[in-house]
Amino acid sequence: MSKPLAPTKIAALGLQHVLAMYAGAVVVPLIVGGALGLTPAQMAYLIAADLFTCGIATLLQVFGTRWFGSRLPVVLGCTFTAVGPMIIIGQQYNMATVYGAIILSGLFVVLAAPLYGKLLRFFPTVVTGSVVTIIGLTLIPAAMNNAAGGQGAVDFGEPRNLLLALLTLVVILLVSRFAKGFLRAVSVLAGLVVGTAAAYAMGMVSFAGVAEASWLSVPQPFYFGTPQISLIAVGTMILVNIVSMVESTGVYLAVGKATDQKVEQRQIVNGLRSEGAAIMLGGVLNAFPYTAFSQNVGLITLTKVKTRNVIFAAGGIMVLLGLLPKLAALTTVVPNAVLGGAMIVMFGSVAAAGMNILSEVDLRKEGNLMIVACSIAVGLGSATVPAMFGKLPSELSMLLQSGIVTGSLTAIALNILMSRRREASGVYKETHKAADAAG
């Protein structure tokens, strides 16, 4: 799209990004609030505060300043990695301790970002391609769960859910294949609309939640009380955020590939600082830790719309939804199966983007094949069989159950090992070459 987009088209594309990440943004407060026995009023506040903070965090990330924001078209949302630890901390202590840990762990990210940036030399193409591929592959089970109706749903796997997911997927593919211009760019939105309309005709869409939602909700700092500090809780949340830093690095690099730009170390550092600031803001407003969302990278790859204005619009829409719960409730009528059909395309696009990066790697070169093979196998295995780490200490188990972490660490470690072997081999060959010349 060479011509500047009209404001209405930018808004529609921004809404498409919001709908792509909405399920992930809403499900975290629903899971955490349900596990900790929060009242309906408290749950409604959590969702509104989360959406509002998602919007602010995304705007800061995209706008960028000298120290904060990557200025990449990245959408921030609450990380699933934090769900288990937040529930455990909330059950052992209270919500005030949860948010005390979130605030201090966010400060850790802000301070640690420059040091983390110095480690980026351990992320050559073979590593980044492997990490991005792992991100996409480990998310696909979530897409399939949604396509079946949502994990734990009473109608999980019902034919009507599978049919809706298939219909949504087919609409997206047809629009993407045969439409042109703007309509092609909103293929995912078209799929969601058609899928939701079909679900409504089947009696699977209810607007009761929209009618019950309030019109206005203003985020209230320290809604659950003055933050309290537990060193164990803080350490746990720092581990969560280290996981998110690794994941976000892969997302930044994937966005760079999708938008045809080289992502500099400074951008990643500023992006992580921005995430740290967003996490601290989430703690103050009683929301959640934030990370760069992978599904939106898939959307950029699919639509080829790379302008930051669209993400500005998405951030503004999220802020509006956070302030107007009735509008936010309107977006929740999209059934899980419809979202699952769209997620299949978007998460698959993330994996395909990783494979595209790996296409630049010579797999015949010593070590490269082993780096790719082992990192993807370990990452995908950890994500699909997390119970294998169930008997380890809880903090270590939580870390290793993330396929992104285990896969990334495997890729980095093998790259260091293989690089040293190549260097040693090179020194050996040069020494013998010099000896032959002398003798």
Short mmCIF file of C-alpha atoms in Angstrom, two decimals:
data_model
loop_
_atom_site.label_atom_id
_atom_site.label_comp_id
_atom_site.label_asym_id
_atom_site.label_seq_id
_atom_site.Cartn_x
_atom_site.Cartn_y
_atom_site.Cartn_z
CA MET A 1 0.00 0.00 0.00
CA SER A 2 1.92 2.99 -1.27
CA LYS A 3 -0.81 5.59 -0.79
CA PRO A 4 -1.49 6.97 2.70
CA LEU A 5 -4.39 5.16 4.33
CA ALA A 6 -7.60 7.03 5.10
CA PRO A 7 -8.41 7.41 8.84
CA THR A 8 -11.39 5.03 8.54
CA LYS A 9 -9.18 2.35 7.00
CA ILE A 10 -6.52 2.86 9.66
CA ALA A 11 -9.21 2.48 12.35
CA ALA A 12 -10.50 -0.74 10.73
CA LEU A 13 -6.99 -2.17 10.51
CA GLY A 14 -6.37 -1.15 14.14
CA LEU A 15 -9.59 -2.89 15.21
CA GLN A 16 -8.39 -6.01 13.39
CA HIS A 17 -5.23 -5.99 15.53
CA VAL A 18 -7.31 -5.51 18.70
CA LEU A 19 -9.57 -8.44 17.84
CA ALA A 20 -6.52 -10.57 17.06
CA MET A 21 -5.07 -10.04 20.54
CA TYR A 22 -8.31 -9.54 22.48
CA ALA A 23 -8.82 -13.14 23.60
CA GLY A 24 -5.29 -13.25 25.00
CA ALA A 25 -5.77 -9.93 26.76
CA VAL A 26 -9.10 -10.89 28.37
CA VAL A 27 -8.46 -14.53 29.26
CA VAL A 28 -5.63 -13.69 31.69
CA PRO A 29 -7.76 -11.55 34.04
CA LEU A 30 -10.58 -14.11 33.74
CA ILE A 31 -8.30 -17.00 34.77
CA VAL A 32 -6.50 -15.11 37.53
CA GLY A 33 -9.67 -13.51 38.91
CA GLY A 34 -11.56 -16.81 38.84
CA ALA A 35 -8.77 -18.72 40.60
CA LEU A 36 -8.49 -16.09 43.34
CA GLY A 37 -12.25 -15.86 43.91
CA LEU A 38 -12.71 -12.23 42.92
CA THR A 39 -16.20 -10.75 42.79
CA PRO A 40 -17.87 -9.93 39.42
CA ALA A 41 -17.24 -6.23 40.07
CA GLN A 42 -13.54 -6.89 40.71
CA MET A 43 -13.32 -9.07 37.59
CA ALA A 44 -14.90 -6.32 35.50
CA TYR A 45 -12.36 -3.85 36.90
CA LEU A 46 -9.46 -6.22 36.08
CA ILE A 47 -10.54 -6.53 32.44
CA ALA A 48 -11.10 -2.79 32.03
CA ALA A 49 -7.77 -1.90 33.70
CA ASP A 50 -5.97 -4.51 31.62
CA LEU A 51 -7.32 -3.18 28.31
CA PHE A 52 -6.57 0.42 29.29
CA THR A 53 -2.99 -0.44 30.26
CA CYS A 54 -2.50 -2.58 27.13
CA GLY A 55 -3.41 0.49 25.09
CA ILE A 56 -1.08 2.85 26.99
CA ALA A 57 1.76 0.30 26.84
CA THR A 58 1.30 -0.19 23.08
CA LEU A 59 1.24 3.56 22.41
CA LEU A 60 4.45 4.07 24.41
CA GLN A 61 6.10 1.19 22.56
CA VAL A 62 5.17 2.47 19.10
CA PHE A 63 5.64 6.21 19.72
CA GLY A 64 9.06 5.87 21.29
CA THR A 65 11.32 8.35 23.07
CA ARG A 66 15.07 8.53 23.54
CA TRP A 67 14.97 5.83 26.24
CA PHE A 68 11.64 4.07 25.85
CA GLY A 69 9.82 2.41 22.95
CA SER A 70 11.16 0.41 20.01
CA ARG A 71 9.18 2.45 17.43
CA LEU A 72 8.22 -0.88 15.84
CA PRO A 73 4.61 -1.83 15.00
CA VAL A 74 4.32 -4.01 18.10
CA VAL A 75 1.23 -4.66 20.23
CA LEU A 76 1.71 -5.30 23.94
CA GLY A 77 -0.53 -7.62 25.94
CA CYS A 78 -0.43 -9.49 29.24
CA THR A 79 1.84 -12.51 29.25
CA PHE A 80 0.43 -16.00 29.90
CA THR A 81 3.67 -16.90 31.67
CA ALA A 82 2.55 -14.78 34.62
CA VAL A 83 -0.79 -16.55 35.15
CA GLY A 84 0.40 -19.46 37.31
CA PRO A 85 2.81 -17.42 39.47
CA MET A 86 0.23 -14.67 40.05
CA ILE A 87 -2.33 -17.22 41.22
CA ILE A 88 0.17 -18.89 43.54
CA ILE A 89 1.29 -15.57 45.05
CA GLY A 90 -2.33 -14.42 45.42
CA GLN A 91 -3.31 -17.64 47.19
CA GLN A 92 -0.28 -17.67 49.51
CA TYR A 93 -0.35 -13.95 50.26
CA ASN A 94 -2.90 -11.52 48.76
CA MET A 95 -3.50 -9.33 45.70
CA ALA A 96 -1.52 -6.47 47.24
CA THR A 97 1.56 -8.73 47.33
CA VAL A 98 0.96 -9.74 43.70
CA TYR A 99 1.07 -6.11 42.61
CA GLY A 100 4.04 -5.25 44.80
CA ALA A 101 5.95 -8.03 43.02
CA ILE A 102 4.78 -6.84 39.59
CA ILE A 103 5.93 -3.25 40.21
CA LEU A 104 9.42 -4.24 41.40
CA SER A 105 9.85 -6.84 38.66
CA GLY A 106 8.95 -4.16 36.13
CA LEU A 107 11.67 -1.94 37.60
CA PHE A 108 14.07 -4.86 37.17
CA VAL A 109 13.25 -5.03 33.44
CA VAL A 110 13.86 -1.29 33.02
CA LEU A 111 17.25 -1.52 34.75
CA ALA A 112 18.33 -4.84 33.21
CA ALA A 113 17.40 -3.99 29.60
CA PRO A 114 20.81 -2.41 28.71
CA LEU A 115 22.70 -5.42 30.12
CA TYR A 116 20.39 -7.77 28.26
CA GLY A 117 21.07 -5.77 25.08
CA LYS A 118 24.78 -6.64 25.33
CA LEU A 119 23.84 -10.33 25.10
CA LEU A 120 22.17 -9.89 21.70
CA ARG A 121 25.41 -10.91 19.96
CA PHE A 122 24.39 -14.43 20.93
CA PHE A 123 21.35 -14.06 18.62
CA PRO A 124 22.73 -14.55 15.08
CA THR A 125 20.38 -15.47 12.21
CA VAL A 126 20.37 -19.18 12.99
CA VAL A 127 19.29 -18.45 16.58
CA THR A 128 16.70 -15.77 15.80
CA GLY A 129 15.17 -17.90 13.04
CA SER A 130 14.92 -20.84 15.43
CA VAL A 131 13.40 -18.70 18.20
CA VAL A 132 10.76 -17.13 15.94
CA THR A 133 9.86 -20.56 14.54
CA ILE A 134 9.53 -21.93 18.08
CA ILE A 135 7.26 -19.03 19.08
CA GLY A 136 4.89 -19.80 16.20
CA LEU A 137 4.91 -23.58 16.69
CA THR A 138 4.35 -23.44 20.46
CA LEU A 139 1.32 -21.17 19.98
CA ILE A 140 -0.43 -23.45 17.48
CA PRO A 141 -1.88 -25.77 20.20
CA ALA A 142 -3.61 -22.72 21.70
CA ALA A 143 -5.14 -21.98 18.31
CA MET A 144 -6.39 -25.56 17.96
CA ASN A 145 -7.84 -25.50 21.49
CA ASN A 146 -9.78 -22.38 20.63
CA ALA A 147 -10.91 -23.85 17.32
CA ALA A 148 -12.44 -26.74 19.26
CA GLY A 149 -14.36 -24.32 21.50
CA GLY A 150 -11.81 -23.36 24.15
CA GLN A 151 -9.95 -25.58 26.59
CA GLY A 152 -12.31 -26.76 29.33
CA ALA A 153 -15.46 -25.72 27.45
CA VAL A 154 -18.45 -28.06 27.84
CA ASP A 155 -18.86 -28.18 24.06
CA PHE A 156 -15.17 -28.75 23.36
CA GLY A 157 -14.75 -30.54 20.04
CA GLU A 158 -18.40 -30.25 19.03
CA PRO A 159 -18.81 -30.34 15.21
CA ARG A 160 -20.36 -26.86 15.21
CA ASN A 161 -17.18 -25.41 16.74
CA LEU A 162 -14.99 -27.13 14.18
CA LEU A 163 -17.29 -25.93 11.41
CA LEU A 164 -17.10 -22.31 12.63
CA ALA A 165 -13.30 -22.48 12.85
CA LEU A 166 -13.12 -23.95 9.35
CA LEU A 167 -15.52 -21.31 7.98
CA THR A 168 -13.46 -18.50 9.51
CA LEU A 169 -10.24 -19.98 8.15
CA VAL A 170 -11.69 -20.45 4.66
CA VAL A 171 -13.06 -16.87 4.56
CA ILE A 172 -9.66 -15.47 5.56
CA LEU A 173 -7.91 -17.54 2.89
CA LEU A 174 -10.42 -16.63 0.16
CA VAL A 175 -10.31 -12.91 0.95
CA SER A 176 -6.52 -12.99 1.16
CA ARG A 177 -6.31 -14.83 -2.17
CA PHE A 178 -8.92 -13.09 -4.31
CA ALA A 179 -9.55 -9.65 -2.78
CA LYS A 180 -7.41 -6.63 -3.53
CA GLY A 181 -6.32 -3.48 -1.74
CA PHE A 182 -7.90 -2.65 1.59
CA LEU A 183 -10.30 -5.62 1.69
CA ARG A 184 -7.38 -7.99 1.38
CA ALA A 185 -5.62 -6.22 4.25
CA VAL A 186 -8.62 -6.81 6.55
CA SER A 187 -9.00 -10.49 5.62
CA VAL A 188 -8.76 -11.59 9.26
CA LEU A 189 -11.40 -9.05 10.31
CA ALA A 190 -13.63 -10.29 7.48
CA GLY A 191 -13.21 -13.86 8.70
CA LEU A 192 -14.08 -12.87 12.28
CA VAL A 193 -17.19 -10.98 11.14
CA VAL A 194 -18.47 -13.79 8.91
CA GLY A 195 -17.68 -16.43 11.55
CA THR A 196 -19.45 -14.47 14.30
CA ALA A 197 -22.48 -13.88 12.05
CA ALA A 198 -22.69 -17.61 11.37
CA ALA A 199 -22.37 -18.34 15.10
CA TYR A 200 -25.19 -15.88 15.80
CA ALA A 201 -27.40 -17.68 13.28
CA MET A 202 -26.61 -20.93 15.10
CA GLY A 203 -27.62 -19.41 18.45
CA MET A 204 -24.06 -19.37 19.82
CA VAL A 205 -23.73 -15.61 20.38
CA SER A 206 -25.18 -13.86 23.42
CA PHE A 207 -25.32 -10.09 24.00
CA ALA A 208 -26.31 -10.44 27.68
CA GLY A 209 -22.84 -9.43 28.82
CA VAL A 210 -23.04 -6.27 26.72
CA ALA A 211 -26.32 -5.24 28.33
CA GLU A 212 -24.96 -5.82 31.85
CA ALA A 213 -21.67 -3.97 31.32
CA SER A 214 -21.32 -0.42 32.63
CA TRP A 215 -20.71 2.54 30.32
CA LEU A 216 -17.70 4.05 32.09
CA SER A 217 -14.78 2.70 34.11
CA VAL A 218 -11.82 4.82 35.17
CA PRO A 219 -8.69 2.88 36.29
CA GLN A 220 -8.06 3.43 39.99
CA PRO A 221 -4.46 3.20 41.27
CA PHE A 222 -3.95 0.56 43.96
CA TYR A 223 -7.52 -0.73 43.62
CA PHE A 224 -6.63 -3.81 45.70
CA GLY A 225 -4.76 -1.85 48.37
CA THR A 226 -1.25 -0.55 48.99
CA PRO A 227 1.33 -2.88 47.39
CA GLN A 228 3.10 -5.26 49.78
CA ILE A 229 6.55 -6.77 49.32
CA SER A 230 7.60 -10.41 49.52
CA LEU A 231 11.11 -11.22 48.28
CA ILE A 232 10.00 -14.68 47.12
CA ALA A 233 7.12 -13.16 45.17
CA VAL A 234 9.38 -10.50 43.65
CA GLY A 235 11.96 -13.12 42.63
CA THR A 236 9.26 -15.24 41.04
CA MET A 237 7.91 -12.35 38.98
CA ILE A 238 11.43 -11.38 37.90
CA LEU A 239 11.83 -14.91 36.49
CA VAL A 240 8.52 -14.45 34.65
CA ASN A 241 9.73 -11.20 33.14
CA ILE A 242 13.06 -12.70 32.07
CA VAL A 243 11.04 -15.25 30.12
CA SER A 244 9.03 -12.40 28.58
CA MET A 245 12.22 -10.54 27.62
CA VAL A 246 13.42 -13.54 25.62
CA GLU A 247 10.01 -13.93 23.99
CA SER A 248 9.79 -10.22 23.15
CA THR A 249 13.24 -10.29 21.56
CA GLY A 250 12.02 -12.95 19.16
CA VAL A 251 8.91 -10.89 18.42
CA TYR A 252 10.92 -7.70 17.73
CA LEU A 253 13.18 -9.58 15.33
CA ALA A 254 10.18 -11.18 13.62
CA VAL A 255 8.54 -7.76 13.22
CA GLY A 256 11.76 -6.47 11.70
CA LYS A 257 11.67 -9.29 9.17
CA ALA A 258 7.97 -8.70 8.43
CA THR A 259 8.51 -4.97 7.91
CA ASP A 260 11.78 -5.30 5.95
CA GLN A 261 13.96 -3.47 8.44
CA LYS A 262 17.00 -4.38 10.49
CA VAL A 263 16.20 -4.20 14.19
CA GLU A 264 19.04 -2.50 16.06
CA GLN A 265 20.20 -3.35 19.57
CA ARG A 266 19.07 0.10 20.74
CA GLN A 267 15.52 -0.60 19.56
CA ILE A 268 15.36 -3.86 21.48
CA VAL A 269 16.75 -2.25 24.63
CA ASN A 270 14.31 0.66 24.40
CA GLY A 271 11.49 -1.76 23.65
CA LEU A 272 12.27 -3.80 26.76
CA ARG A 273 12.56 -0.63 28.86
CA SER A 274 9.11 0.29 27.59
CA GLU A 275 7.81 -3.13 28.58
CA GLY A 276 9.29 -2.66 32.05
CA ALA A 277 7.56 0.70 32.38
CA ALA A 278 4.30 -0.91 31.19
CA ILE A 279 4.67 -3.67 33.79
CA MET A 280 5.15 -1.06 36.53
CA LEU A 281 2.09 0.84 35.28
CA GLY A 282 0.17 -2.43 35.29
CA GLY A 283 1.14 -2.94 38.92
CA VAL A 284 -0.03 0.55 39.87
CA LEU A 285 -3.37 0.20 38.04
CA ASN A 286 -3.76 -3.43 39.17
CA ALA A 287 -3.35 -4.97 35.73
CA PHE A 288 -0.68 -7.45 34.60
CA PRO A 289 2.89 -7.92 33.31
CA TYR A 290 3.15 -7.18 29.58
CA THR A 291 5.01 -8.61 26.63
CA ALA A 292 5.03 -8.21 22.84
CA PHE A 293 2.20 -10.27 21.32
CA SER A 294 3.13 -12.79 18.64
CA GLN A 295 -0.29 -13.01 16.97
CA ASN A 296 -0.02 -9.42 15.79
CA VAL A 297 3.27 -10.24 14.07
CA GLY A 298 1.41 -12.94 12.17
CA LEU A 299 -1.20 -10.36 11.20
CA ILE A 300 1.46 -8.00 9.81
CA THR A 301 3.00 -10.87 7.85
CA LEU A 302 -0.40 -11.85 6.48
CA THR A 303 -1.75 -8.40 5.56
CA LYS A 304 1.54 -6.75 4.49
CA VAL A 305 0.37 -3.54 6.22
CA LYS A 306 3.49 -2.28 8.00
CA THR A 307 2.62 1.28 9.03
CA ARG A 308 2.86 2.21 12.71
CA ASN A 309 -0.29 4.33 12.37
CA VAL A 310 -2.36 1.16 12.44
CA ILE A 311 -0.82 0.14 15.77
CA PHE A 312 -1.37 3.68 17.09
CA ALA A 313 -5.04 3.16 16.23
CA ALA A 314 -5.06 -0.24 17.96
CA GLY A 315 -3.57 1.31 21.11
CA GLY A 316 -6.16 4.09 21.08
CA ILE A 317 -9.00 1.58 20.64
CA MET A 318 -7.75 -0.45 23.62
CA VAL A 319 -7.62 2.67 25.80
CA LEU A 320 -11.19 3.47 24.74
CA LEU A 321 -12.35 -0.08 25.46
CA GLY A 322 -10.74 0.13 28.91
CA LEU A 323 -12.68 3.30 29.67
CA LEU A 324 -15.96 2.05 28.15
CA PRO A 325 -16.63 -1.52 29.37
CA LYS A 326 -19.84 -1.78 27.34
CA LEU A 327 -17.83 -1.46 24.13
CA ALA A 328 -15.27 -3.90 25.48
CA ALA A 329 -18.04 -6.41 26.20
CA LEU A 330 -19.21 -6.09 22.59
CA THR A 331 -15.92 -7.53 21.35
CA THR A 332 -16.26 -10.55 23.65
CA VAL A 333 -19.23 -11.93 21.68
CA VAL A 334 -16.82 -13.44 19.13
CA PRO A 335 -16.88 -17.21 19.91
CA ASN A 336 -13.68 -19.07 20.77
CA ALA A 337 -14.06 -21.29 17.73
CA VAL A 338 -14.10 -18.25 15.42
CA LEU A 339 -11.01 -16.82 17.13
CA GLY A 340 -9.34 -20.22 16.82
CA GLY A 341 -9.88 -20.27 13.07
CA ALA A 342 -8.16 -16.88 12.78
CA MET A 343 -5.37 -17.90 15.18
CA ILE A 344 -4.46 -20.87 12.99
CA VAL A 345 -3.54 -18.47 10.20
CA MET A 346 -1.79 -15.92 12.42
CA PHE A 347 0.28 -18.32 14.53
CA GLY A 348 1.12 -20.34 11.43
CA SER A 349 2.32 -17.09 9.84
CA VAL A 350 4.67 -16.52 12.80
CA ALA A 351 6.17 -20.00 12.34
CA ALA A 352 6.45 -19.38 8.60
CA ALA A 353 8.25 -16.07 9.29
CA GLY A 354 10.78 -17.99 11.38
CA MET A 355 11.29 -20.49 8.58
CA ASN A 356 11.80 -17.58 6.19
CA ILE A 357 14.59 -16.29 8.44
CA LEU A 358 16.11 -19.77 8.54
CA SER A 359 16.08 -19.88 4.73
CA GLU A 360 19.02 -17.47 4.90
CA VAL A 361 21.01 -19.97 6.97
CA ASP A 362 23.28 -22.52 5.34
CA LEU A 363 22.18 -25.74 7.06
CA ARG A 364 25.08 -27.60 5.44
CA LYS A 365 27.48 -25.52 7.50
CA GLU A 366 28.89 -27.30 10.54
CA GLY A 367 26.57 -27.00 13.51
CA ASN A 368 23.72 -25.00 11.98
CA LEU A 369 21.55 -28.04 11.35
CA MET A 370 22.05 -29.25 14.94
CA ILE A 371 21.22 -25.80 16.36
CA VAL A 372 17.95 -25.63 14.45
CA ALA A 373 16.97 -29.26 14.99
CA CYS A 374 17.69 -29.43 18.71
CA SER A 375 16.30 -26.01 19.66
CA ILE A 376 12.98 -26.57 17.85
CA ALA A 377 12.67 -30.12 19.22
CA VAL A 378 13.41 -29.05 22.80
CA GLY A 379 11.19 -25.96 22.60
CA LEU A 380 8.22 -27.74 21.07
CA GLY A 381 8.66 -30.71 23.42
CA SER A 382 8.71 -28.51 26.52
CA ALA A 383 5.57 -26.68 25.41
CA THR A 384 3.57 -29.79 24.54
CA VAL A 385 4.70 -31.98 27.48
CA PRO A 386 5.20 -29.48 30.36
CA ALA A 387 4.48 -32.22 32.92
CA MET A 388 7.99 -33.62 32.30
CA PHE A 389 9.31 -30.85 34.58
CA GLY A 390 6.60 -31.27 37.21
CA LYS A 391 8.89 -32.80 39.86
CA LEU A 392 11.51 -30.05 39.71
CA PRO A 393 11.46 -27.07 42.13
CA SER A 394 8.49 -24.84 41.29
CA GLU A 395 10.55 -21.83 40.13
CA LEU A 396 12.71 -23.98 37.83
CA SER A 397 9.70 -25.93 36.62
CA MET A 398 7.86 -22.72 35.71
CA LEU A 399 10.86 -21.53 33.70
CA LEU A 400 11.43 -24.79 31.81
CA GLN A 401 7.75 -25.31 30.94
CA SER A 402 8.05 -22.38 28.53
CA GLY A 403 9.03 -23.82 25.18
CA ILE A 404 10.25 -20.39 24.11
CA VAL A 405 12.72 -20.29 27.00
CA THR A 406 14.03 -23.85 26.64
CA GLY A 407 14.24 -23.58 22.86
CA SER A 408 15.96 -20.19 22.99
CA LEU A 409 18.48 -21.30 25.62
CA THR A 410 19.22 -24.45 23.60
CA ALA A 411 19.79 -22.41 20.43
CA ILE A 412 22.04 -19.90 22.22
CA ALA A 413 24.07 -22.57 24.03
CA LEU A 414 24.57 -24.69 20.90
CA ASN A 415 25.50 -21.59 18.86
CA ILE A 416 28.22 -20.71 21.40
CA LEU A 417 29.46 -24.32 21.42
CA MET A 418 29.45 -24.67 17.64
CA SER A 419 31.09 -21.27 17.17
CA ARG A 420 33.96 -22.28 19.45
CA ARG A 421 34.33 -25.55 17.59
CA ARG A 422 34.45 -23.69 14.26
CA GLU A 423 37.02 -21.24 15.67
CA ALA A 424 39.13 -24.09 17.07
CA SER A 425 38.87 -25.93 13.74
CA GLY A 426 39.91 -22.75 11.91
CA VAL A 427 42.94 -22.26 14.17
CA TYR A 428 43.91 -25.91 13.70
CA LYS A 429 43.75 -25.63 9.89
CA GLU A 430 45.69 -22.35 9.84
CA THR A 431 48.41 -23.83 12.07
CA HIS A 432 48.86 -26.85 9.84
CA LYS A 433 48.78 -24.69 6.70
CA ALA A 434 51.59 -22.54 8.14
CA ALA A 435 53.57 -25.67 9.11
CA ASP A 436 53.23 -27.11 5.62
CA ALA A 437 54.39 -23.83 4.09
CA ALA A 438 57.40 -23.74 6.38
CA GLY A 439 58.35 -27.34 5.83
#
